[in-house]
mmCIF file of C-alpha atoms in Angstrom:
data_model
loop_
_atom_site.group_PDB
_atom_site.id
_atom_site.type_symbol
_atom_site.label_atom_id
_atom_site.label_comp_id
_atom_site.label_asym_id
_atom_site.label_seq_id
_atom_site.Cartn_x
_atom_site.Cartn_y
_atom_site.Cartn_z
ATOM 1 C CA MET A 30 51.211 43.300 52.440
ATOM 2 C CA ALA A 31 53.441 46.029 53.874
ATOM 3 C CA PHE A 32 51.167 46.178 56.940
ATOM 4 C CA ILE A 33 51.467 42.407 57.477
ATOM 5 C CA TYR A 34 55.246 42.653 57.112
ATOM 6 C CA GLU A 35 55.512 45.456 59.676
ATOM 7 C CA TYR A 36 53.124 43.656 62.031
ATOM 8 C CA GLY A 37 55.210 40.461 61.815
ATOM 9 C CA LEU A 38 58.370 42.373 62.671
ATOM 10 C CA PHE A 39 56.575 43.963 65.609
ATOM 11 C CA LEU A 40 55.537 40.514 66.935
ATOM 12 C CA ALA A 41 59.096 39.200 66.597
ATOM 13 C CA LYS A 42 60.531 42.159 68.497
ATOM 14 C CA ALA A 43 57.860 41.862 71.168
ATOM 15 C CA ALA A 44 58.565 38.151 71.650
ATOM 16 C CA THR A 45 62.292 38.865 71.980
ATOM 17 C CA LEU A 46 61.580 41.558 74.570
ATOM 18 C CA VAL A 47 59.399 39.160 76.574
ATOM 19 C CA VAL A 48 62.171 36.568 76.602
ATOM 20 C CA ALA A 49 64.720 39.155 77.731
ATOM 21 C CA VAL A 50 62.450 40.335 80.558
ATOM 22 C CA ALA A 51 61.819 36.720 81.634
ATOM 23 C CA ILE A 52 65.557 36.036 81.799
ATOM 24 C CA ILE A 53 66.112 39.150 83.919
ATOM 25 C CA ILE A 54 63.337 38.061 86.309
ATOM 26 C CA VAL A 55 64.924 34.615 86.635
ATOM 27 C CA LEU A 56 68.308 36.174 87.401
ATOM 28 C CA ILE A 57 66.794 38.414 90.062
ATOM 29 C CA ALA A 58 64.985 35.439 91.591
ATOM 30 C CA GLY A 59 68.257 33.536 91.608
ATOM 31 C CA VAL A 60 69.992 36.259 93.576
ATOM 32 C CA ALA A 61 67.104 36.444 96.042
ATOM 33 C CA LEU A 62 67.068 32.702 96.650
ATOM 34 C CA LYS A 63 70.809 32.160 96.547
ATOM 35 C CA GLN A 64 71.274 32.224 100.309
ATOM 36 C CA ARG A 65 68.606 29.635 101.030
ATOM 37 C CA PRO A 66 70.176 26.297 101.990
ATOM 38 C CA ARG A 67 69.529 23.446 99.598
ATOM 39 C CA LYS A 68 68.099 20.206 100.888
ATOM 40 C CA GLY A 69 69.887 17.021 99.973
ATOM 41 C CA GLN A 70 69.520 13.304 100.280
ATOM 42 C CA LEU A 71 71.829 10.334 100.541
ATOM 43 C CA GLU A 72 71.719 7.800 97.719
ATOM 44 C CA ILE A 73 73.063 4.252 98.021
ATOM 45 C CA HIS A 74 73.758 2.147 94.924
ATOM 46 C CA ASP A 75 74.604 -1.562 95.028
ATOM 47 C CA LEU A 76 77.533 -1.888 92.606
ATOM 48 C CA ASN A 77 77.615 -5.683 93.014
ATOM 49 C CA GLU A 78 74.116 -5.831 91.579
ATOM 50 C CA ALA A 79 75.044 -3.514 88.711
ATOM 51 C CA TYR A 80 78.111 -5.649 87.952
ATOM 52 C CA LEU A 81 75.983 -8.821 88.075
ATOM 53 C CA GLN A 82 73.420 -7.334 85.681
ATOM 54 C CA GLN A 83 76.154 -6.553 83.167
ATOM 55 C CA GLN A 84 77.458 -10.111 83.359
ATOM 56 C CA GLU A 85 73.959 -11.525 83.114
ATOM 57 C CA LEU A 86 73.185 -9.580 79.959
ATOM 58 C CA LEU A 87 76.276 -10.880 78.171
ATOM 59 C CA GLN A 88 75.956 -14.449 79.457
ATOM 60 C CA HIS A 89 72.335 -14.552 78.323
ATOM 61 C CA TYR A 90 73.533 -13.723 74.847
ATOM 62 C CA LEU A 91 76.548 -16.076 74.864
ATOM 63 C CA LEU A 92 75.348 -19.207 76.659
ATOM 64 C CA PRO A 93 72.769 -21.828 75.669
ATOM 65 C CA LYS A 94 69.561 -21.603 77.666
ATOM 66 C CA LYS A 95 70.372 -24.527 79.974
ATOM 67 C CA ALA A 96 73.918 -23.344 80.654
ATOM 68 C CA PHE A 97 72.670 -19.819 81.278
ATOM 69 C CA LYS A 98 70.174 -21.026 83.883
ATOM 70 C CA LYS A 99 72.973 -22.864 85.693
ATOM 71 C CA TRP A 100 75.244 -19.823 85.536
ATOM 72 C CA GLN A 101 72.452 -17.576 86.774
ATOM 73 C CA LYS A 102 71.854 -19.811 89.796
ATOM 74 C CA ASN A 103 75.560 -19.855 90.741
ATOM 75 C CA ALA A 104 75.904 -16.115 90.185
ATOM 76 C CA GLN A 105 72.963 -15.385 92.490
ATOM 77 C CA LYS A 106 74.467 -17.640 95.156
ATOM 78 C CA SER A 107 77.798 -15.802 94.920
ATOM 79 C CA TYR A 108 76.009 -12.466 95.126
ATOM 80 C CA ASP A 109 74.152 -13.521 98.272
ATOM 81 C CA GLN A 110 77.407 -14.619 99.891
ATOM 82 C CA LEU A 111 79.080 -11.299 99.093
ATOM 83 C CA THR A 112 76.269 -9.254 100.625
ATOM 84 C CA GLU A 113 76.544 -11.267 103.847
ATOM 85 C CA GLN A 114 80.270 -10.591 104.285
ATOM 86 C CA PRO A 115 81.282 -8.181 107.056
ATOM 87 C CA LYS A 116 83.904 -6.512 104.845
ATOM 88 C CA ARG A 117 82.430 -3.758 102.672
ATOM 89 C CA LEU A 118 83.805 -1.237 100.218
ATOM 90 C CA PHE A 119 82.161 2.195 100.234
ATOM 91 C CA VAL A 120 82.684 4.196 97.040
ATOM 92 C CA VAL A 121 82.464 7.979 96.828
ATOM 93 C CA GLU A 122 83.328 10.403 94.038
ATOM 94 C CA PHE A 123 84.880 13.876 94.074
ATOM 95 C CA ASN A 124 85.028 15.856 90.832
ATOM 96 C CA GLY A 125 86.582 19.036 92.139
ATOM 97 C CA SER A 126 86.025 22.569 90.874
ATOM 98 C CA ILE A 127 88.147 25.649 91.532
ATOM 99 C CA ASP A 128 86.318 26.571 94.744
ATOM 100 C CA ALA A 129 86.008 22.920 95.918
ATOM 101 C CA HIS A 130 82.336 23.413 96.814
ATOM 102 C CA GLU A 131 81.974 19.635 96.367
ATOM 103 C CA ALA A 132 83.449 19.340 99.870
ATOM 104 C CA GLU A 133 79.939 20.060 101.161
ATOM 105 C CA ALA A 134 78.628 16.784 99.711
ATOM 106 C CA LEU A 135 81.815 14.953 100.705
ATOM 107 C CA ARG A 136 81.204 15.969 104.311
ATOM 108 C CA GLU A 137 77.771 14.336 104.256
ATOM 109 C CA GLU A 138 79.076 11.189 102.575
ATOM 110 C CA VAL A 139 81.936 10.757 105.029
ATOM 111 C CA SER A 140 79.629 11.356 107.991
ATOM 112 C CA ALA A 141 77.219 8.691 106.722
ATOM 113 C CA ILE A 142 80.001 6.159 106.193
ATOM 114 C CA LEU A 143 81.524 6.791 109.611
ATOM 115 C CA SER A 144 78.168 6.090 111.241
ATOM 116 C CA VAL A 145 78.292 2.432 110.085
ATOM 117 C CA ALA A 146 81.854 1.574 108.962
ATOM 118 C CA THR A 147 84.332 -0.526 110.910
ATOM 119 C CA ALA A 148 88.067 -1.087 110.552
ATOM 120 C CA GLU A 149 87.265 -4.140 108.394
ATOM 121 C CA ASP A 150 85.646 -1.918 105.773
ATOM 122 C CA GLU A 151 87.342 0.267 103.184
ATOM 123 C CA VAL A 152 86.544 3.528 101.417
ATOM 124 C CA LEU A 153 87.432 4.144 97.777
ATOM 125 C CA LEU A 154 87.419 7.758 96.598
ATOM 126 C CA LYS A 155 87.343 8.288 92.829
ATOM 127 C CA LEU A 156 89.128 11.623 92.619
ATOM 128 C CA GLU A 157 89.352 14.027 89.710
ATOM 129 C CA SER A 158 90.666 17.540 90.325
ATOM 130 C CA GLY A 159 93.199 19.979 88.980
ATOM 131 C CA GLY A 160 93.135 21.908 92.261
ATOM 132 C CA GLY A 161 91.832 25.289 93.297
ATOM 133 C CA VAL A 162 91.552 27.522 96.355
ATOM 134 C CA VAL A 163 93.660 26.559 99.363
ATOM 135 C CA HIS A 164 90.940 26.758 102.011
ATOM 136 C CA GLY A 165 88.460 24.757 99.920
ATOM 137 C CA TYR A 166 90.812 21.866 99.243
ATOM 138 C CA GLY A 167 92.165 22.035 102.768
ATOM 139 C CA LEU A 168 88.643 21.382 104.028
ATOM 140 C CA ALA A 169 88.106 18.542 101.532
ATOM 141 C CA ALA A 170 91.348 16.885 102.642
ATOM 142 C CA SER A 171 90.295 17.282 106.274
ATOM 143 C CA GLN A 172 87.046 15.431 105.528
ATOM 144 C CA LEU A 173 89.090 12.488 104.252
ATOM 145 C CA ASP A 174 91.324 12.675 107.300
ATOM 146 C CA ARG A 175 88.243 11.961 109.436
ATOM 147 C CA LEU A 176 88.257 8.450 107.965
ATOM 148 C CA LYS A 177 91.906 7.978 108.871
ATOM 149 C CA GLN A 178 91.284 9.129 112.418
ATOM 150 C CA GLN A 179 88.706 6.333 112.797
ATOM 151 C CA GLN A 180 91.149 3.758 111.315
ATOM 152 C CA ILE A 181 88.999 3.240 108.200
ATOM 153 C CA PRO A 182 91.299 2.221 105.300
ATOM 154 C CA LEU A 183 91.173 4.785 102.511
ATOM 155 C CA THR A 184 92.125 4.168 98.882
ATOM 156 C CA ILE A 185 92.086 6.949 96.298
ATOM 157 C CA ALA A 186 91.900 6.252 92.563
ATOM 158 C CA VAL A 187 92.862 8.883 90.009
ATOM 159 C CA ASP A 188 91.850 8.197 86.414
ATOM 160 C CA LYS A 189 92.672 11.593 84.902
ATOM 161 C CA VAL A 190 94.110 14.211 87.237
ATOM 162 C CA ALA A 191 94.927 14.883 90.894
ATOM 163 C CA ALA A 192 97.068 17.994 90.881
ATOM 164 C CA SER A 193 97.764 20.749 93.400
ATOM 165 C CA GLY A 194 94.754 20.723 95.768
ATOM 166 C CA GLY A 195 93.710 17.444 94.167
ATOM 167 C CA TYR A 196 96.987 15.870 95.245
ATOM 168 C CA MET A 197 96.594 17.411 98.693
ATOM 169 C CA MET A 198 93.467 15.283 98.992
ATOM 170 C CA ALA A 199 95.076 12.207 97.425
ATOM 171 C CA CYS A 200 98.057 12.102 99.766
ATOM 172 C CA VAL A 201 95.736 11.519 102.746
ATOM 173 C CA ALA A 202 95.016 7.998 101.450
ATOM 174 C CA ASP A 203 96.596 4.794 102.674
ATOM 175 C CA LYS A 204 96.981 3.831 99.022
ATOM 176 C CA ILE A 205 96.926 5.948 95.862
ATOM 177 C CA LEU A 206 96.090 4.365 92.511
ATOM 178 C CA ALA A 207 96.497 6.199 89.228
ATOM 179 C CA ALA A 208 95.999 5.432 85.557
ATOM 180 C CA PRO A 209 99.265 5.306 83.566
ATOM 181 C CA PHE A 210 98.739 8.739 82.009
ATOM 182 C CA ALA A 211 96.875 10.443 84.842
ATOM 183 C CA ILE A 212 98.362 13.815 85.805
ATOM 184 C CA ILE A 213 99.776 13.746 89.330
ATOM 185 C CA GLY A 214 101.553 16.245 91.587
ATOM 186 C CA SER A 215 101.827 20.001 91.085
ATOM 187 C CA ILE A 216 102.757 20.529 94.736
ATOM 188 C CA GLY A 217 102.995 24.286 94.507
ATOM 189 C CA VAL A 218 101.063 27.530 94.898
ATOM 190 C CA ILE A 219 100.145 30.058 92.215
ATOM 191 C CA ALA A 220 98.422 33.440 92.190
ATOM 192 C CA GLN A 221 98.008 35.793 89.260
ATOM 193 C CA LEU A 222 95.964 38.897 88.622
ATOM 194 C CA PRO A 223 95.837 41.742 86.100
ATOM 195 C CA ASN A 224 96.448 45.335 87.116
ATOM 196 C CA PHE A 225 94.454 48.129 85.463
ATOM 197 C CA ASN A 226 96.123 51.073 87.196
ATOM 198 C CA ARG A 227 97.854 52.475 84.106
ATOM 199 C CA LEU A 228 94.657 52.147 82.077
ATOM 200 C CA LEU A 229 92.722 54.101 84.717
ATOM 201 C CA LYS A 230 95.393 56.801 84.806
ATOM 202 C CA LYS A 231 95.311 57.076 81.019
ATOM 203 C CA HIS A 232 91.606 57.896 81.209
ATOM 204 C CA ASP A 233 91.974 60.188 84.242
ATOM 205 C CA VAL A 234 90.169 57.796 86.592
ATOM 206 C CA ASP A 235 91.253 57.912 90.232
ATOM 207 C CA PHE A 236 91.196 54.763 92.360
ATOM 208 C CA GLU A 237 91.187 55.144 96.123
ATOM 209 C CA GLN A 238 91.540 52.330 98.632
ATOM 210 C CA PHE A 239 91.408 52.681 102.404
ATOM 211 C CA THR A 240 92.804 50.067 104.780
ATOM 212 C CA ALA A 241 93.693 49.742 108.443
ATOM 213 C CA GLY A 242 96.772 47.592 108.874
ATOM 214 C CA GLU A 243 99.901 47.822 106.772
ATOM 215 C CA PHE A 244 99.303 44.612 104.875
ATOM 216 C CA LYS A 245 95.516 44.450 104.862
ATOM 217 C CA ARG A 246 95.925 44.598 101.094
ATOM 218 C CA THR A 247 99.238 43.659 99.480
ATOM 219 C CA VAL A 248 98.481 43.783 95.743
ATOM 220 C CA THR A 249 95.408 45.114 94.009
ATOM 221 C CA LEU A 250 93.639 45.052 90.652
ATOM 222 C CA PHE A 251 93.145 48.791 90.310
ATOM 223 C CA GLY A 252 95.634 50.538 92.566
ATOM 224 C CA GLU A 253 99.349 51.049 92.008
ATOM 225 C CA ASN A 254 101.207 48.055 93.429
ATOM 226 C CA THR A 255 104.398 48.666 95.369
ATOM 227 C CA ASP A 256 107.536 46.542 95.626
ATOM 228 C CA LYS A 257 106.901 46.154 99.338
ATOM 229 C CA GLY A 258 103.376 44.870 98.673
ATOM 230 C CA ARG A 259 104.647 42.442 96.038
ATOM 231 C CA GLN A 260 107.327 41.119 98.380
ATOM 232 C CA LYS A 261 104.781 40.564 101.127
ATOM 233 C CA PHE A 262 102.445 38.771 98.736
ATOM 234 C CA GLN A 263 105.296 36.533 97.539
ATOM 235 C CA GLN A 264 106.168 35.802 101.156
ATOM 236 C CA GLU A 265 102.604 34.676 101.805
ATOM 237 C CA LEU A 266 102.756 32.365 98.791
ATOM 238 C CA GLU A 267 105.998 30.841 100.068
ATOM 239 C CA GLU A 268 104.480 30.296 103.510
ATOM 240 C CA THR A 269 101.466 28.589 101.960
ATOM 241 C CA HIS A 270 103.802 26.366 99.942
ATOM 242 C CA GLN A 271 105.665 25.371 103.108
ATOM 243 C CA LEU A 272 102.372 24.408 104.768
ATOM 244 C CA PHE A 273 101.430 22.375 101.685
ATOM 245 C CA LYS A 274 104.777 20.555 101.761
ATOM 246 C CA ALA A 275 104.457 19.859 105.480
ATOM 247 C CA PHE A 276 100.990 18.402 104.925
ATOM 248 C CA VAL A 277 102.252 16.079 102.175
ATOM 249 C CA ALA A 278 105.283 15.062 104.272
ATOM 250 C CA ARG A 279 103.053 14.152 107.206
ATOM 251 C CA HIS A 280 100.959 11.798 105.085
ATOM 252 C CA ARG A 281 103.685 10.460 102.774
ATOM 253 C CA PRO A 282 106.904 10.714 104.776
ATOM 254 C CA ALA A 283 108.943 8.640 102.294
ATOM 255 C CA LEU A 284 108.619 11.272 99.556
ATOM 256 C CA ALA A 285 111.704 13.247 98.542
ATOM 257 C CA LEU A 286 109.973 16.620 98.832
ATOM 258 C CA ASP A 287 112.878 18.635 97.422
ATOM 259 C CA LYS A 288 112.430 16.663 94.214
ATOM 260 C CA VAL A 289 108.639 16.551 93.906
ATOM 261 C CA ALA A 290 107.417 19.745 95.609
ATOM 262 C CA THR A 291 108.553 22.038 92.800
ATOM 263 C CA GLY A 292 105.122 22.715 91.319
ATOM 264 C CA GLU A 293 105.751 20.230 88.500
ATOM 265 C CA HIS A 294 103.343 17.481 87.529
ATOM 266 C CA TRP A 295 104.005 13.981 86.258
ATOM 267 C CA PHE A 296 102.156 11.186 84.499
ATOM 268 C CA GLY A 297 101.197 8.035 86.355
ATOM 269 C CA TYR A 298 104.233 6.046 85.182
ATOM 270 C CA GLN A 299 106.595 8.742 86.424
ATOM 271 C CA ALA A 300 104.611 9.376 89.607
ATOM 272 C CA LEU A 301 105.001 5.718 90.586
ATOM 273 C CA GLU A 302 108.781 5.912 90.267
ATOM 274 C CA LEU A 303 108.834 9.090 92.353
ATOM 275 C CA GLY A 304 106.651 7.596 95.084
ATOM 276 C CA LEU A 305 103.776 10.012 94.539
ATOM 277 C CA ILE A 306 101.431 7.059 93.994
ATOM 278 C CA ASP A 307 101.487 3.403 95.064
ATOM 279 C CA GLU A 308 100.081 1.497 92.099
ATOM 280 C CA LEU A 309 99.171 1.863 88.439
ATOM 281 C CA SER A 310 95.503 1.012 88.049
ATOM 282 C CA THR A 311 92.222 2.508 86.943
ATOM 283 C CA SER A 312 89.257 2.799 89.272
ATOM 284 C CA ASP A 313 87.369 0.425 86.956
ATOM 285 C CA SER A 314 89.916 -2.354 87.460
ATOM 286 C CA TYR A 315 89.888 -1.883 91.218
ATOM 287 C CA LEU A 316 86.104 -1.921 91.411
ATOM 288 C CA SER A 317 85.789 -4.933 89.117
ATOM 289 C CA GLN A 318 88.026 -6.981 91.423
ATOM 290 C CA ALA A 319 86.326 -5.659 94.549
ATOM 291 C CA CYS A 320 82.882 -6.659 93.279
ATOM 292 C CA GLN A 321 84.062 -10.279 93.171
ATOM 293 C CA GLN A 322 85.389 -10.213 96.735
ATOM 294 C CA ARG A 323 83.152 -8.042 98.902
ATOM 295 C CA GLN A 324 80.001 -5.979 99.078
ATOM 296 C CA VAL A 325 80.497 -2.705 97.192
ATOM 297 C CA LEU A 326 78.202 0.244 97.860
ATOM 298 C CA GLN A 327 78.339 3.649 96.214
ATOM 299 C CA VAL A 328 77.453 6.498 98.566
ATOM 300 C CA LYS A 329 76.361 9.780 97.017
ATOM 301 C CA TYR A 330 74.891 12.898 98.580
ATOM 302 C CA SER A 331 72.700 14.717 96.065
ATOM 303 C CA GLN A 332 71.377 18.216 96.563
ATOM 304 C CA LYS A 333 68.085 19.311 95.102
ATOM 305 C CA LYS A 334 68.222 22.172 92.654
ATOM 306 C CA ARG A 335 67.099 25.546 93.924
ATOM 307 C CA LEU A 336 63.965 27.071 92.426
ATOM 308 C CA SER A 337 66.148 29.691 90.782
ATOM 309 C CA GLU A 338 68.226 26.975 89.131
ATOM 310 C CA LYS A 339 65.118 25.186 87.858
ATOM 311 C CA LEU A 340 63.643 28.454 86.575
ATOM 312 C CA GLY A 341 66.955 29.417 85.051
ATOM 313 C CA THR A 342 67.230 26.103 83.198
ATOM 314 C CA ALA A 343 63.624 26.260 82.035
ATOM 315 C CA GLY A 344 63.923 29.926 81.073
ATOM 316 C CA ALA A 345 67.113 29.340 79.143
ATOM 317 C CA SER A 346 65.571 26.396 77.278
ATOM 318 C CA PHE A 347 62.429 28.356 76.476
ATOM 319 C CA GLY A 348 64.406 31.391 75.352
ATOM 320 C CA ALA A 349 66.695 29.318 73.142
ATOM 321 C CA ALA A 350 63.757 27.510 71.548
ATOM 322 C CA LEU A 351 61.849 30.740 70.921
ATOM 323 C CA TRP A 352 64.904 32.463 69.487
ATOM 324 C CA GLN A 353 65.427 29.525 67.138
ATOM 325 C CA LYS A 354 61.853 29.817 65.959
ATOM 326 C CA LEU A 355 62.208 33.550 65.429
ATOM 327 C CA GLN A 356 65.346 32.985 63.363
ATOM 328 C CA GLN A 357 63.444 30.533 61.170
ATOM 329 C CA TRP A 358 60.596 32.946 60.382
ATOM 330 C CA ARG A 359 60.571 34.204 56.819
ATOM 331 C CA TRP A 360 58.080 36.845 55.675
ATOM 332 C CA HIS A 361 56.989 36.959 52.076
#
């Protein structure tokens, strides 16, 4: 029995080692394939049809058979009339991360819409973002500005949050909608970083940094920061804030910037009073009304997962399942 016990332990350890090696291989493959561009495709969804299907399901339950048939006939007629109208609403979504990499898909979506849209159409952007890097959100806002340059009306709906870089995007719109308790504003700039210089000194570790140009590096994680470097870094933050304020002022000139560009955020109710938004509404309410008045199409650019991402997901699932099995083994 002792031999069987030892052999079982050996198998468990071996299986764990195999899983660990597999995970390492997947990580290496991910690094190797990281630079390969991902292919994507444009997806179009008819939101009128989806809205009609929801109605149909409930009416089928609520109405007598004869009444339902009559309703169904009228509903189909209304749907056909909507799809023939020249006025369309194109819907896109932006759920922003810190680095605003979603701007890559937004670029494709805007380009597709601009290839067919006219001034009679409208674009609705469902925006959710707490902000992030300046250059990333600057690019995302510039993609939206392409619509404005072609005189395509742009409405932005915020259900939860459009702060900092998120509000930079929102202010490009002709009309900003926000839910009553959505977080709006945060027109400011922040930067923070730890400094490990004293810790390195305590352990007799030297850190050397070589630059050409007085302010090539202002503050650092590992070196000893100087007052002059800190002042320069603060100056750069202030300059970025001024650019942010100028951008907001250009798109919403009626705003009292001295009052709202303090880095603070407000809820939808307050944001309406301050002029940061134009109307209290959820994206659901806006879309529900639009589906009764015009053709509504959702435009989404989806990117295929890289091989490394597929392998990573599969490897992680396999490893988790195997580890669970190993934890359940009991030797007697």
